[in-house]
PDB file of C-alpha atoms in Angstrom:
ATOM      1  CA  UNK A   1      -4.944 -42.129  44.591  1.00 55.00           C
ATOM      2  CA  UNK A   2      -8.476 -41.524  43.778  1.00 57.00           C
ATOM      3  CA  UNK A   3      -9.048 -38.791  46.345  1.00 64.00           C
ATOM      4  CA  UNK A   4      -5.304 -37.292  44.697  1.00 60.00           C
ATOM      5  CA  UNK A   5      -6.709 -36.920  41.377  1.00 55.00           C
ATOM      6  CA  UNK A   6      -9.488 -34.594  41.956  1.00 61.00           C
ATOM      7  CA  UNK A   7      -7.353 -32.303  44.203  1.00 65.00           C
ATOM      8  CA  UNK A   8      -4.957 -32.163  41.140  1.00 54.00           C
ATOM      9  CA  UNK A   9      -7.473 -31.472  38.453  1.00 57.00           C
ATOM     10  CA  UNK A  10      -9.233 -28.410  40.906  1.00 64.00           C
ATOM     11  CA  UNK A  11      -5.590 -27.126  41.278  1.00 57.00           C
ATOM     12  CA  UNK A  12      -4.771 -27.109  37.620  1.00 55.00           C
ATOM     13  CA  UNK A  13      -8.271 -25.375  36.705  1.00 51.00           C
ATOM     14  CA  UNK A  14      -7.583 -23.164  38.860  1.00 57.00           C
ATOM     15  CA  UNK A  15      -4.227 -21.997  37.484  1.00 52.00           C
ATOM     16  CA  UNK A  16      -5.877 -22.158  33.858  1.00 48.00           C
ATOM     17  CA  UNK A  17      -8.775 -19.757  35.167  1.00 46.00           C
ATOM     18  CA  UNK A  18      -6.354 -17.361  37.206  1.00 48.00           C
ATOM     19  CA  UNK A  19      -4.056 -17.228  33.665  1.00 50.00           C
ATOM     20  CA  UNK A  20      -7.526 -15.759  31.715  1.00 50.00           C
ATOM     21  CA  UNK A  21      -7.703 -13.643  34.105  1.00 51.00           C
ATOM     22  CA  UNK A  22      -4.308 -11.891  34.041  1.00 48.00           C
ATOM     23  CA  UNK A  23      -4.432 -10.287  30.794  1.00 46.00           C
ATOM     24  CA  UNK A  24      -7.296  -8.146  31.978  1.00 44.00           C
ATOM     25  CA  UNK A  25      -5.678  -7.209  35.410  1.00 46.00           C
ATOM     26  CA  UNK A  26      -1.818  -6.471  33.225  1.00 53.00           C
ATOM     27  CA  UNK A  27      -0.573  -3.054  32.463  1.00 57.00           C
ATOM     28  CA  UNK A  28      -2.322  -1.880  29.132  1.00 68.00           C
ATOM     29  CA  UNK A  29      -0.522  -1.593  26.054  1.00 88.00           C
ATOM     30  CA  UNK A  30       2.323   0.889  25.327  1.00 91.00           C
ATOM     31  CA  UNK A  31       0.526   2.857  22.078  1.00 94.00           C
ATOM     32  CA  UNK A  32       3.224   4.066  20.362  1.00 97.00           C
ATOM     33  CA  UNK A  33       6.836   5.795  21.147  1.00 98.00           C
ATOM     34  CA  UNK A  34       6.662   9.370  19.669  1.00 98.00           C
ATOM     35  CA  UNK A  35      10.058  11.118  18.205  1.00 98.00           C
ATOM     36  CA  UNK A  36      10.246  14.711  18.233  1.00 98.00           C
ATOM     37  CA  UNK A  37      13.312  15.480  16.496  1.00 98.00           C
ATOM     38  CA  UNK A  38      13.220  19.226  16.674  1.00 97.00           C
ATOM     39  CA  UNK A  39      12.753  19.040  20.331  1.00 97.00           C
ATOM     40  CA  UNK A  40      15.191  15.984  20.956  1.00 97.00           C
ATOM     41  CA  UNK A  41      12.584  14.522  22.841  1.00 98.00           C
ATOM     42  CA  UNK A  42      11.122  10.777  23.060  1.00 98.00           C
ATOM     43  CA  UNK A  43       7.603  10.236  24.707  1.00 98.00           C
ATOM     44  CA  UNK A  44       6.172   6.870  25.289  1.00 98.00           C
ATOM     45  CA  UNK A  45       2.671   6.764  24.956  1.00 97.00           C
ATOM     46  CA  UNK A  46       0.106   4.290  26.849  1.00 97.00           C
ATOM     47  CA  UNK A  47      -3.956   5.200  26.497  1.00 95.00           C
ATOM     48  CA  UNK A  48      -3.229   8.191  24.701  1.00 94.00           C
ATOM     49  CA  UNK A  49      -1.416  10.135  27.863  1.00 96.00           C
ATOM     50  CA  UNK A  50       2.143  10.759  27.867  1.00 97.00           C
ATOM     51  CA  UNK A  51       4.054   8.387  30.766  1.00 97.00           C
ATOM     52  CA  UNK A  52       7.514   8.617  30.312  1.00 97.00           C
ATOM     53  CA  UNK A  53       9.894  11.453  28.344  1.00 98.00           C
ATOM     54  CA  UNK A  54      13.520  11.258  27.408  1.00 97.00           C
ATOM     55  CA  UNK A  55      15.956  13.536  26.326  1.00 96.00           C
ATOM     56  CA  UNK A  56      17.678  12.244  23.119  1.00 97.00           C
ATOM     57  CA  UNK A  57      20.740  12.245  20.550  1.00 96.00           C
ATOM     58  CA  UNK A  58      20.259  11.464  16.752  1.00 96.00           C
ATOM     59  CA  UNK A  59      22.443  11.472  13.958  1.00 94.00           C
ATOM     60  CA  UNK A  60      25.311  13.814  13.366  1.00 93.00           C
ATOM     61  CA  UNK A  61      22.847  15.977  10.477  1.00 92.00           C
ATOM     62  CA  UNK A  62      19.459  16.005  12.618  1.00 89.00           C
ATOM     63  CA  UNK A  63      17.463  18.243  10.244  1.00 93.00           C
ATOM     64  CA  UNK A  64      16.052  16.371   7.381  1.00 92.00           C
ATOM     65  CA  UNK A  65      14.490  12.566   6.273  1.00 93.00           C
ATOM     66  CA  UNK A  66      17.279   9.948   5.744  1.00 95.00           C
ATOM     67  CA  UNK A  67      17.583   9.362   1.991  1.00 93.00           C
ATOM     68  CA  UNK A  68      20.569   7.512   1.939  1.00 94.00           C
ATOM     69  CA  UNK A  69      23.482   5.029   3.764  1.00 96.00           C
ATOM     70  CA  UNK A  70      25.580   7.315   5.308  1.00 94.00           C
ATOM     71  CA  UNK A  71      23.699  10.503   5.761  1.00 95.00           C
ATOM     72  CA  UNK A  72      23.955  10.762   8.768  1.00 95.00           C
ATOM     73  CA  UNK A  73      20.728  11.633   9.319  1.00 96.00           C
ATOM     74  CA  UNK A  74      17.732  10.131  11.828  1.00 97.00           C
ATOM     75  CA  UNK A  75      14.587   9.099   9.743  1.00 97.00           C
ATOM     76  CA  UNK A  76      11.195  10.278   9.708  1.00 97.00           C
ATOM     77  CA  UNK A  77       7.945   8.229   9.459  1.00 97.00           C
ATOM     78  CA  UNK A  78       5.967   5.448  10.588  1.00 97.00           C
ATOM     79  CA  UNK A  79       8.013   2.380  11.658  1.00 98.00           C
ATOM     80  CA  UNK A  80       7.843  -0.447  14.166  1.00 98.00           C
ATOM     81  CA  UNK A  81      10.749  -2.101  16.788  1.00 97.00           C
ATOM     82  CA  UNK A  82      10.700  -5.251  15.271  1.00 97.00           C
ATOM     83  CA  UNK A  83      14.080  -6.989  17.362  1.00 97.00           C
ATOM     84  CA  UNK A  84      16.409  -6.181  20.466  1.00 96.00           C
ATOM     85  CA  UNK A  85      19.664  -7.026  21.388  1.00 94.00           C
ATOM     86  CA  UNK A  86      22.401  -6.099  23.710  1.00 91.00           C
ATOM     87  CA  UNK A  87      24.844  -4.432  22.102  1.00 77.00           C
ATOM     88  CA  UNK A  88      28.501  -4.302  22.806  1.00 77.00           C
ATOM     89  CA  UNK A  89      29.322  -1.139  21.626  1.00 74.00           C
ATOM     90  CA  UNK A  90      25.806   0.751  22.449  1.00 72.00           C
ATOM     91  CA  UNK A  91      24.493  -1.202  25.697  1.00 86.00           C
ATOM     92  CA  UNK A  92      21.177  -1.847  25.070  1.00 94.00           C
ATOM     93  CA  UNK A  93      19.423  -1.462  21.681  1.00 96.00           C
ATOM     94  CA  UNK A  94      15.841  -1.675  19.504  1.00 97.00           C
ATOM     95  CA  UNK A  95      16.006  -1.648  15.982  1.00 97.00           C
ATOM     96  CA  UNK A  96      13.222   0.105  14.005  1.00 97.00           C
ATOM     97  CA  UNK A  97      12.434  -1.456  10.857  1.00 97.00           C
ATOM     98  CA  UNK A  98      13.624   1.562   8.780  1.00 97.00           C
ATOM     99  CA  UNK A  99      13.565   1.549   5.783  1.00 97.00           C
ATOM    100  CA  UNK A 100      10.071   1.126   5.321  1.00 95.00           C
ATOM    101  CA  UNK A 101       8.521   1.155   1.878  1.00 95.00           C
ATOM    102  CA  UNK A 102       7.988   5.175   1.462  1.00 95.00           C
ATOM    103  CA  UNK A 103      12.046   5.277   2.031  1.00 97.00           C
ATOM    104  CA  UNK A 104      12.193   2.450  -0.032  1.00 96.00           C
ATOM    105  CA  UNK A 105      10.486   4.035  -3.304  1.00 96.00           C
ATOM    106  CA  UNK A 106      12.511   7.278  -2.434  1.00 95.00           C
ATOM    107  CA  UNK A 107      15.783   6.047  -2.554  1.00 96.00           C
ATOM    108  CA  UNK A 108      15.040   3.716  -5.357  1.00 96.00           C
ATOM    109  CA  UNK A 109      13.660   7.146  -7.213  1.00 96.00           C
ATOM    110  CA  UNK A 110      16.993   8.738  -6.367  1.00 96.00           C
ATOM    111  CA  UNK A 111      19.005   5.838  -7.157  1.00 97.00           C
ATOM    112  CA  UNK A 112      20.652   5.757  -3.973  1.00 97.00           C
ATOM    113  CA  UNK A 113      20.841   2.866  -1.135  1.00 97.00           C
ATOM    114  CA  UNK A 114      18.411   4.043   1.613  1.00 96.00           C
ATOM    115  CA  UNK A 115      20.502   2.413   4.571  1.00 94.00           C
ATOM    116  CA  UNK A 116      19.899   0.247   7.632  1.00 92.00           C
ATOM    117  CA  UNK A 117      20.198  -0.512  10.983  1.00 94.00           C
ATOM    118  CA  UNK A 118      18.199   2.244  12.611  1.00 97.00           C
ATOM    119  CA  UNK A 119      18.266   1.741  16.119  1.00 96.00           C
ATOM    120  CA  UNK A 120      16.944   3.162  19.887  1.00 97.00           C
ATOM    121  CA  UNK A 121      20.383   2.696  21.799  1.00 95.00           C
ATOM    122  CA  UNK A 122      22.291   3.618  24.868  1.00 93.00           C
ATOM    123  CA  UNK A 123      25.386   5.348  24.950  1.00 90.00           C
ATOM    124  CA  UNK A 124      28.977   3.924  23.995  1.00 84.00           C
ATOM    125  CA  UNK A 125      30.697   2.438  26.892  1.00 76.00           C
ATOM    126  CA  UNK A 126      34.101   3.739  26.533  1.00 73.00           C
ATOM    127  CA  UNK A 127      36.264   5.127  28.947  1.00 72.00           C
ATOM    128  CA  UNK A 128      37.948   7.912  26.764  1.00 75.00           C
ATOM    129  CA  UNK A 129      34.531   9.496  26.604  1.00 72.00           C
ATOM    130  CA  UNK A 130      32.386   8.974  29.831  1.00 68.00           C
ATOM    131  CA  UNK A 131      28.579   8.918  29.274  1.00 73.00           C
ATOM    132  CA  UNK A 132      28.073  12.589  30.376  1.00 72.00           C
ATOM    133  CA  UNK A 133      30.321  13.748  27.346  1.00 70.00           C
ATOM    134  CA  UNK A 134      27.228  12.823  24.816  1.00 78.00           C
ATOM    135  CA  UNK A 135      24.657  14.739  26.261  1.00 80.00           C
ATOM    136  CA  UNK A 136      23.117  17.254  24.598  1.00 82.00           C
ATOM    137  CA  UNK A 137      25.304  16.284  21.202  1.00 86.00           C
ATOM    138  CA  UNK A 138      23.577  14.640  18.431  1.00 93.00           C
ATOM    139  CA  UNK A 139      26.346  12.005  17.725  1.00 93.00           C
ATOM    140  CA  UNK A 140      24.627   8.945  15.997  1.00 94.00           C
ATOM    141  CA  UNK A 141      24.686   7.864  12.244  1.00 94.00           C
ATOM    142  CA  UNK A 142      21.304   8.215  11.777  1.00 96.00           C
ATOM    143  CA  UNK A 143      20.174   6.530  15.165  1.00 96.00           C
ATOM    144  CA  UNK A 144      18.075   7.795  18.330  1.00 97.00           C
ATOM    145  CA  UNK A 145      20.080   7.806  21.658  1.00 96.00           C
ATOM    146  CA  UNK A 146      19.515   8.003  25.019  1.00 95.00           C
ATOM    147  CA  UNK A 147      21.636   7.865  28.236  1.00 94.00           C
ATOM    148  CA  UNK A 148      21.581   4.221  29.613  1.00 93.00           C
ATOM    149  CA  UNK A 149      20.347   4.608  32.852  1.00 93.00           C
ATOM    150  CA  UNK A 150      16.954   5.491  30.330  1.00 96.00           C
ATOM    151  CA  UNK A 151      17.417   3.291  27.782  1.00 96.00           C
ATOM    152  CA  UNK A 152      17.257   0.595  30.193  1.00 95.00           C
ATOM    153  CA  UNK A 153      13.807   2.118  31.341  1.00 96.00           C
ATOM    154  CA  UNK A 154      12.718   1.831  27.699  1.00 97.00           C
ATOM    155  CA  UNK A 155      13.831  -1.505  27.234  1.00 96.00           C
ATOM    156  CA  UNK A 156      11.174  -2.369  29.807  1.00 96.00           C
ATOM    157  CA  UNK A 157       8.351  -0.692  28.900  1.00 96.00           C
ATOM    158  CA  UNK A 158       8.443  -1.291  25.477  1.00 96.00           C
ATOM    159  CA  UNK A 159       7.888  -4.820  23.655  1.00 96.00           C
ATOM    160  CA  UNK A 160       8.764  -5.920  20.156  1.00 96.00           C
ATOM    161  CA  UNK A 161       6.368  -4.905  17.770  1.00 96.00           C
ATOM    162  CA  UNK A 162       5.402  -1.303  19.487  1.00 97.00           C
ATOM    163  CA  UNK A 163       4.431   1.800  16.996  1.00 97.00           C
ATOM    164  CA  UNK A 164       7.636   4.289  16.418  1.00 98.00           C
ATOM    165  CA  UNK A 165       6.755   7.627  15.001  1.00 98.00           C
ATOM    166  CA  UNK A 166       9.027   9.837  14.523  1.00 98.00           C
ATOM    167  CA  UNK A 167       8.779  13.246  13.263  1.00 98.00           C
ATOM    168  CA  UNK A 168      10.709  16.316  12.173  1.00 97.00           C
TER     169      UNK A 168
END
């Protein structure tokens, strides 16, 4: 027993030295995803260099901020993914906390409801309209999409809490 008890204690120093170590051997950081809605693209960014790109869909009126509930259209601005979830209807999705106060104080100035429920998604799984049948369309109520083979991708790389700008 007594010869037991130092093994165990070098062991479990061991582990708690190896686990201070990690964080400075793990992949940095993602910075930010970056939203180009002009060029339907979607860039994650880690250390300021560009490491992945996606081709996108956004809502069904893609030129323009999102004033309202039910424009139709994909917002512009700072915001952050602040929860995930698998979706039933959209695969996998992020949700971007949109609105944020900017739309907030616009919409309240305008006296209209700024909306909800922005989200990074896959595509529908439906078999009337196969996955190819989205690309290229900008189909969404407001939302980004991407086919799901990338959207799983970016569910992987990118954590709760990551940087989403998105811009005209």
């Amino acid at each position: 027993m007594t010869t037991l008890l130092p093994r165990l204690l070098r062991v479990f120093l061991s582990l708690l030295l190896l686990l201070a170590w990690l964080p400075a051997y793990a992949a940095p950081a993602i910075d930010k995803v970056l939203v180009l809605k002009q060029e339907r693209q979607l860039k994650v960014i880690r250390e300021g260099e560009v490491i992945r790109q996606y081709r996108v869909s956004l809502g069904k009126q893609p030129v323009g901020h999102k004033l309202q509930r039910g424009d139709q259209r994909t917002p512009e601005g700072i915001y952050t993914i602040d929860w995930r979830h698998h979706s039933e209807q959209f695969n996998l999705s992020m949700h971007i906390d949109y609105p944020n106060l900017k739309d907030r104080a616009a919409a309240y100035k305008a006296g209209v409801d700024p909306g909800g429920m922005i989200m990074i998604h896959g595509t529908p799984i439906d078999e009337d309209y196969p996955e190819w049948f989205f690309h290229g369309l900008d189909w969404t109520d407001g939302c980004i999409a991407l086919p799901n083979a990338d959207m799983r991708e970016l569910w992987d790389l990118v954590p709760n809490g990551t940087l989403v700008e998105i811009k005209p």
